[in-house]
Amino acid sequence: MLERPPPTTSPDNIKGNASNATRELLCNPAAFFQGRYERNVPPFGNDILTKAIVTEASIVSKREDELKKEAIVVIELEVTEGESSIILV
């Protein structure tokens, strides 16, 4: 089992009623994606990452829209093999 990287942000800094998966993604994106790969479960209902071994992931930018109650998060992934492109909205 791979060791989980340290969180990049604190769960206390995540506003709203975010799901546990969303909190995990925003707090520790590398562990979120690596954990999904280890269990062979695609994180968003598709197979984009099932053939990728994620070695590093970090939040590149985050923009929150308080009026619409949504956020756009750009995450950069580094993989050792497989497809490395993913878009999250």
PDB file of C-alpha atoms in Angstrom:
ATOM      1  CA  MET A   1       0.000   0.000   0.000  1.00  0.00           C
ATOM      2  CA  LEU A   2       1.313   3.417  -0.898  1.00  0.00           C
ATOM      3  CA  GLU A   3       1.885   6.003   1.773  1.00  0.00           C
ATOM      4  CA  ARG A   4      -0.545   8.921   1.525  1.00  0.00           C
ATOM      5  CA  PRO A   5       1.077  12.313   0.902  1.00  0.00           C
ATOM      6  CA  PRO A   6       0.431  15.022   3.499  1.00  0.00           C
ATOM      7  CA  PRO A   7      -2.660  17.198   2.971  1.00  0.00           C
ATOM      8  CA  THR A   8      -2.225  20.326   0.879  1.00  0.00           C
ATOM      9  CA  THR A   9      -4.963  22.167   2.749  1.00  0.00           C
ATOM     10  CA  SER A  10      -7.049  21.703   5.845  1.00  0.00           C
ATOM     11  CA  PRO A  11     -10.603  20.282   5.763  1.00  0.00           C
ATOM     12  CA  ASP A  12     -11.571  23.203   8.015  1.00  0.00           C
ATOM     13  CA  ASN A  13     -10.814  25.607   5.147  1.00  0.00           C
ATOM     14  CA  ILE A  14     -13.369  23.977   2.833  1.00  0.00           C
ATOM     15  CA  LYS A  15     -16.629  25.897   2.907  1.00  0.00           C
ATOM     16  CA  GLY A  16     -20.160  24.690   2.364  1.00  0.00           C
ATOM     17  CA  ASN A  17     -21.626  21.223   2.397  1.00  0.00           C
ATOM     18  CA  ALA A  18     -18.897  19.445   0.467  1.00  0.00           C
ATOM     19  CA  SER A  19     -19.129  15.672   0.282  1.00  0.00           C
ATOM     20  CA  ASN A  20     -16.439  13.519   1.881  1.00  0.00           C
ATOM     21  CA  ALA A  21     -14.977  12.767  -1.557  1.00  0.00           C
ATOM     22  CA  THR A  22     -14.832  16.473  -2.373  1.00  0.00           C
ATOM     23  CA  ARG A  23     -13.140  17.238   0.930  1.00  0.00           C
ATOM     24  CA  GLU A  24     -10.612  14.446   0.334  1.00  0.00           C
ATOM     25  CA  LEU A  25      -9.956  15.698  -3.199  1.00  0.00           C
ATOM     26  CA  LEU A  26      -9.363  19.287  -2.101  1.00  0.00           C
ATOM     27  CA  CYS A  27      -7.313  18.386   0.988  1.00  0.00           C
ATOM     28  CA  ASN A  28      -5.092  15.768  -0.601  1.00  0.00           C
ATOM     29  CA  PRO A  29      -5.496  15.407  -4.364  1.00  0.00           C
ATOM     30  CA  ALA A  30      -2.598  12.973  -4.783  1.00  0.00           C
ATOM     31  CA  ALA A  31      -4.018  10.568  -2.218  1.00  0.00           C
ATOM     32  CA  PHE A  32      -7.520  10.968  -3.662  1.00  0.00           C
ATOM     33  CA  PHE A  33      -6.497   9.902  -7.145  1.00  0.00           C
ATOM     34  CA  GLN A  34      -3.965   7.304  -6.025  1.00  0.00           C
ATOM     35  CA  GLY A  35      -6.517   5.773  -3.692  1.00  0.00           C
ATOM     36  CA  ARG A  36      -9.007   5.446  -6.547  1.00  0.00           C
ATOM     37  CA  TYR A  37      -6.388   3.784  -8.715  1.00  0.00           C
ATOM     38  CA  GLU A  38      -5.437   1.281  -6.002  1.00  0.00           C
ATOM     39  CA  ARG A  39      -9.077   0.216  -5.689  1.00  0.00           C
ATOM     40  CA  ASN A  40      -9.473   0.363  -9.485  1.00  0.00           C
ATOM     41  CA  VAL A  41     -12.504   2.634  -9.054  1.00  0.00           C
ATOM     42  CA  PRO A  42     -12.704   5.581 -11.447  1.00  0.00           C
ATOM     43  CA  PRO A  43     -13.212   8.748  -9.391  1.00  0.00           C
ATOM     44  CA  PHE A  44     -15.898  10.294 -11.583  1.00  0.00           C
ATOM     45  CA  GLY A  45     -17.709   7.389 -13.179  1.00  0.00           C
ATOM     46  CA  ASN A  46     -15.406   7.009 -16.177  1.00  0.00           C
ATOM     47  CA  ASP A  47     -12.170   5.222 -16.956  1.00  0.00           C
ATOM     48  CA  ILE A  48      -9.828   8.184 -17.455  1.00  0.00           C
ATOM     49  CA  LEU A  49      -7.525   7.221 -14.590  1.00  0.00           C
ATOM     50  CA  THR A  50      -7.897   3.446 -14.465  1.00  0.00           C
ATOM     51  CA  LYS A  51      -4.734   3.034 -16.537  1.00  0.00           C
ATOM     52  CA  ALA A  52      -2.743   5.781 -14.828  1.00  0.00           C
ATOM     53  CA  ILE A  53      -0.539   5.505 -11.766  1.00  0.00           C
ATOM     54  CA  VAL A  54      -0.660   8.896 -10.114  1.00  0.00           C
ATOM     55  CA  THR A  55       2.620   9.886  -8.487  1.00  0.00           C
ATOM     56  CA  GLU A  56       1.764  13.477  -7.649  1.00  0.00           C
ATOM     57  CA  ALA A  57      -1.206  15.812  -7.811  1.00  0.00           C
ATOM     58  CA  SER A  58      -1.583  19.390  -6.745  1.00  0.00           C
ATOM     59  CA  ILE A  59      -4.208  22.079  -6.929  1.00  0.00           C
ATOM     60  CA  VAL A  60      -3.081  24.597  -9.550  1.00  0.00           C
ATOM     61  CA  SER A  61      -5.885  27.087  -9.066  1.00  0.00           C
ATOM     62  CA  LYS A  62      -9.278  27.384  -7.470  1.00  0.00           C
ATOM     63  CA  ARG A  63     -12.016  29.888  -8.219  1.00  0.00           C
ATOM     64  CA  GLU A  64     -15.150  30.071  -6.113  1.00  0.00           C
ATOM     65  CA  ASP A  65     -18.386  31.672  -7.175  1.00  0.00           C
ATOM     66  CA  GLU A  66     -20.374  32.533  -4.068  1.00  0.00           C
ATOM     67  CA  LEU A  67     -23.488  33.468  -6.073  1.00  0.00           C
ATOM     68  CA  LYS A  68     -23.722  30.115  -7.811  1.00  0.00           C
ATOM     69  CA  LYS A  69     -22.372  28.111  -4.840  1.00  0.00           C
ATOM     70  CA  GLU A  70     -19.809  26.350  -6.965  1.00  0.00           C
ATOM     71  CA  ALA A  71     -16.065  26.186  -7.404  1.00  0.00           C
ATOM     72  CA  ILE A  72     -13.805  25.382 -10.322  1.00  0.00           C
ATOM     73  CA  VAL A  73     -10.649  23.550  -9.318  1.00  0.00           C
ATOM     74  CA  VAL A  74      -7.755  22.854 -11.701  1.00  0.00           C
ATOM     75  CA  ILE A  75      -5.610  19.934 -10.628  1.00  0.00           C
ATOM     76  CA  GLU A  76      -2.290  18.966 -12.166  1.00  0.00           C
ATOM     77  CA  LEU A  77      -1.450  15.262 -12.162  1.00  0.00           C
ATOM     78  CA  GLU A  78       1.898  13.587 -12.650  1.00  0.00           C
ATOM     79  CA  VAL A  79       1.714   9.946 -13.689  1.00  0.00           C
ATOM     80  CA  THR A  80       4.296   7.215 -14.141  1.00  0.00           C
ATOM     81  CA  GLU A  81       2.329   5.453 -16.862  1.00  0.00           C
ATOM     82  CA  GLY A  82      -0.999   5.741 -18.627  1.00  0.00           C
ATOM     83  CA  GLU A  83      -3.195   8.681 -19.615  1.00  0.00           C
ATOM     84  CA  SER A  84      -2.519  11.921 -17.749  1.00  0.00           C
ATOM     85  CA  SER A  85      -5.256  14.219 -19.039  1.00  0.00           C
ATOM     86  CA  ILE A  86      -8.263  15.000 -16.885  1.00  0.00           C
ATOM     87  CA  ILE A  87     -10.609  17.950 -16.636  1.00  0.00           C
ATOM     88  CA  LEU A  88     -12.587  18.648 -13.481  1.00  0.00           C
ATOM     89  CA  VAL A  89     -15.399  21.161 -13.364  1.00  0.00           C
TER      90      VAL A  89
END
